[in-house]
Coordinates of N, CA and C in Angstrom, one line a residue:
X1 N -7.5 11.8 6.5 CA -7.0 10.7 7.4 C -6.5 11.3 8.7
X2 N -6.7 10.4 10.0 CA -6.2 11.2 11.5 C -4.5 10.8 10.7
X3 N -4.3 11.7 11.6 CA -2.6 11.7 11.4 C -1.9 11.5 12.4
X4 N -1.4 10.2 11.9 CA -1.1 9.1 13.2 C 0.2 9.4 13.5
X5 N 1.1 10.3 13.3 CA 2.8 10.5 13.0 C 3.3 9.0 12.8
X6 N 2.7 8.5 11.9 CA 3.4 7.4 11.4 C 4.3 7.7 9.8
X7 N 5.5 7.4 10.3 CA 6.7 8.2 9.1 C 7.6 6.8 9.3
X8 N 6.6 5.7 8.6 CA 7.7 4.8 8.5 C 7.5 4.5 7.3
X9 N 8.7 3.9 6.1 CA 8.4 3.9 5.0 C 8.3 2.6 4.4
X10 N 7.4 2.3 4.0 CA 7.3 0.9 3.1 C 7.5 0.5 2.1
X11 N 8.1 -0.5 1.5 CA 8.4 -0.2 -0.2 C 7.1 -0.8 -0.8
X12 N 6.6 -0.6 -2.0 CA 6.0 -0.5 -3.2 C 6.3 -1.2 -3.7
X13 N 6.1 -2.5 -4.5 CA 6.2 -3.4 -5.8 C 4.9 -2.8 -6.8
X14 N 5.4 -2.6 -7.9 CA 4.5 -2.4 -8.9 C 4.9 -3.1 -10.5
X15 N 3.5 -4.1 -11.1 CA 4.1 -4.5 -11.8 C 3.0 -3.8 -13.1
X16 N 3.6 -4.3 -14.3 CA 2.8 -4.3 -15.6 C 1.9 -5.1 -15.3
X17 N 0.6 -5.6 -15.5 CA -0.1 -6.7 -15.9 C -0.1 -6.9 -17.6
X18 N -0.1 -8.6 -18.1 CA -0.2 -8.4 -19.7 C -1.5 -7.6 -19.8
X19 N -1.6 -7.4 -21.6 CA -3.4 -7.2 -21.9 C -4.4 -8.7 -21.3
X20 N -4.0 -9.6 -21.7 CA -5.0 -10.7 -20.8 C -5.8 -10.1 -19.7
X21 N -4.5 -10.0 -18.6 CA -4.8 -9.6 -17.5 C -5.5 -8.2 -17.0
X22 N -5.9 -7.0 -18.3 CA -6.4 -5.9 -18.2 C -5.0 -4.8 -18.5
X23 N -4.3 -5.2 -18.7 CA -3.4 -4.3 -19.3 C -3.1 -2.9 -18.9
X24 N -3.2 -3.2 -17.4 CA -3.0 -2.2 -16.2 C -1.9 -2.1 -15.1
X25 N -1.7 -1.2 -14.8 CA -0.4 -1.1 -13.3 C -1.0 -1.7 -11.7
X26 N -0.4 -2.9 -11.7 CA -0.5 -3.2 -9.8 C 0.5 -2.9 -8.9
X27 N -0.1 -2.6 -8.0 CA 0.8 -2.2 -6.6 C 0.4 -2.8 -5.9
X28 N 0.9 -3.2 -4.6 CA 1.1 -3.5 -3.3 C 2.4 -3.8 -2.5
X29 N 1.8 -3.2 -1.4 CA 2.8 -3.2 -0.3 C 3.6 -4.5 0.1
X30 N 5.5 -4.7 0.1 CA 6.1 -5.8 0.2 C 5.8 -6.3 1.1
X31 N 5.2 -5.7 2.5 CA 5.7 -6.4 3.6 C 4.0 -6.8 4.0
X32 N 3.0 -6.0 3.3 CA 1.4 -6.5 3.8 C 0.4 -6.3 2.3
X33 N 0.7 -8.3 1.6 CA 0.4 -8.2 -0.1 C -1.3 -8.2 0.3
X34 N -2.1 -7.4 1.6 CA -3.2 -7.4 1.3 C -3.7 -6.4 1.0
X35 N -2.5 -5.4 0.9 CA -3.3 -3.8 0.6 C -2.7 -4.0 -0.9
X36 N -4.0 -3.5 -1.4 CA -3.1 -3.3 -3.2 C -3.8 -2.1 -3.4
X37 N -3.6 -2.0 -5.3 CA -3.6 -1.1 -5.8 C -3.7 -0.9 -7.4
X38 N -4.5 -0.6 -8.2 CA -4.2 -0.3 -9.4 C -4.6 0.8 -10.1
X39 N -3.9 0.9 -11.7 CA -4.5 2.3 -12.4 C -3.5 2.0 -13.5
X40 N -4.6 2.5 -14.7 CA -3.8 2.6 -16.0 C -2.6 3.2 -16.3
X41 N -1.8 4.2 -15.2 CA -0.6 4.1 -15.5 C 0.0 3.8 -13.9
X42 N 1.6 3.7 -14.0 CA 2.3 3.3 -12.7 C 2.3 4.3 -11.7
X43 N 2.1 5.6 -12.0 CA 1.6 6.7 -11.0 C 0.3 6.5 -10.3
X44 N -0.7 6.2 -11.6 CA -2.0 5.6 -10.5 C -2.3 4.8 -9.9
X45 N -1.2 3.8 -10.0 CA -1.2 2.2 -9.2 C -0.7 2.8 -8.1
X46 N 0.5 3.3 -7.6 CA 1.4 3.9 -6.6 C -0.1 4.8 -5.9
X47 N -1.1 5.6 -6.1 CA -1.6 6.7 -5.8 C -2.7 5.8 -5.0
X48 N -2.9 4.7 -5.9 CA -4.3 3.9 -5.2 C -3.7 2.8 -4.0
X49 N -2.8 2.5 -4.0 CA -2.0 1.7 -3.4 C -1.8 2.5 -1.9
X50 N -1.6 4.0 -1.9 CA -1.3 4.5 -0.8 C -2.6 5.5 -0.2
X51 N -3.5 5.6 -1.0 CA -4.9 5.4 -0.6 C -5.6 4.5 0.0
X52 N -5.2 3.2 -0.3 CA -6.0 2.0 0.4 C -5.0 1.7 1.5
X53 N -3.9 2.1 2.0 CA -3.3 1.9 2.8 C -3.3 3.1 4.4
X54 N -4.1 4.2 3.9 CA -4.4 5.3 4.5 C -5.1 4.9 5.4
X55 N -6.0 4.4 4.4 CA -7.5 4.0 5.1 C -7.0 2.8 6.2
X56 N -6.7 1.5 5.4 CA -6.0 0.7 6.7 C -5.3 1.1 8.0
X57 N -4.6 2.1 7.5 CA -3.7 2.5 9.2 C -5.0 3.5 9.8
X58 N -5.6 3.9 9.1 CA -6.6 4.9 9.7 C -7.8 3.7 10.7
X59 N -8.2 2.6 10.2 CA -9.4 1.8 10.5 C -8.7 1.3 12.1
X60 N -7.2 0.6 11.6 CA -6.2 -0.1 12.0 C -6.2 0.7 13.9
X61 N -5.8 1.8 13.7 CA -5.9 2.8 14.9 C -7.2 3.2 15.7
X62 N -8.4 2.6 14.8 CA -9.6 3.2 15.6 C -9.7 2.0 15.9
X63 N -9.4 0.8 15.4 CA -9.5 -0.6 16.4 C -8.2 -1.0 17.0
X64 N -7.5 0.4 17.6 CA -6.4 -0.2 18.3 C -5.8 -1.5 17.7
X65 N -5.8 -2.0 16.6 CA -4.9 -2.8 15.9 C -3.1 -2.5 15.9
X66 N -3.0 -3.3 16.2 CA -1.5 -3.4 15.7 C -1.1 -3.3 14.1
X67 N -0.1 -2.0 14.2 CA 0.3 -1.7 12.8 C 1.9 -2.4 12.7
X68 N 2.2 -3.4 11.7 CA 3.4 -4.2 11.8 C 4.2 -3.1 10.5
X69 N 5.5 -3.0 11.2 CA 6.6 -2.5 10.8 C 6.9 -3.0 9.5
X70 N 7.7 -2.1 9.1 CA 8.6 -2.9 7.4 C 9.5 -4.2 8.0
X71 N 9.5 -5.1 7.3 CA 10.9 -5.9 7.8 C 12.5 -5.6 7.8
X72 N 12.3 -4.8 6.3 CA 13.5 -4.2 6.7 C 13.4 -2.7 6.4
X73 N 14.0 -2.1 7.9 CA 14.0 -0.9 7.9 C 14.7 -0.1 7.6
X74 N 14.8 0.9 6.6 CA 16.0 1.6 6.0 C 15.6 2.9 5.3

């Protein structure tokens, strides 16, 4: 990934899914629910969640996109 000096921190929600639902770990980011993430356990949800989010600030920056902040910053 270019390395954007972007050191802002986002939070993470990650839930259980039941077995119905594949009986796997989701993630995604609180403040942008279009980056997600999953994996059979909650380390791999977190791992793919911040992998697909790499790539977005990475694409994000080569189309001069605007990257939106956390809402709340702390």
């Amino acid at each position: 990934m270019h390395n954007s000096g972007l050191s802002i921190n986002y939070d993470i929600i990650v839930s259980e899914l039941s077995d119905e639902n594949g009986g796997v770990f989701f993630a995604y980011y609180k403040d942008n629910k279009g980056i997600m993430g999953d994996g059979k356990t909650k380390d791999e949800a977190i791992a793919d969640v911040k992998s697909a989010f790499e790539i977005y600030v990475e694409v994000s920056l080569q189309n001069k996109d605007t990257i939106p902040e956390p809402l709340e910053l702390g």
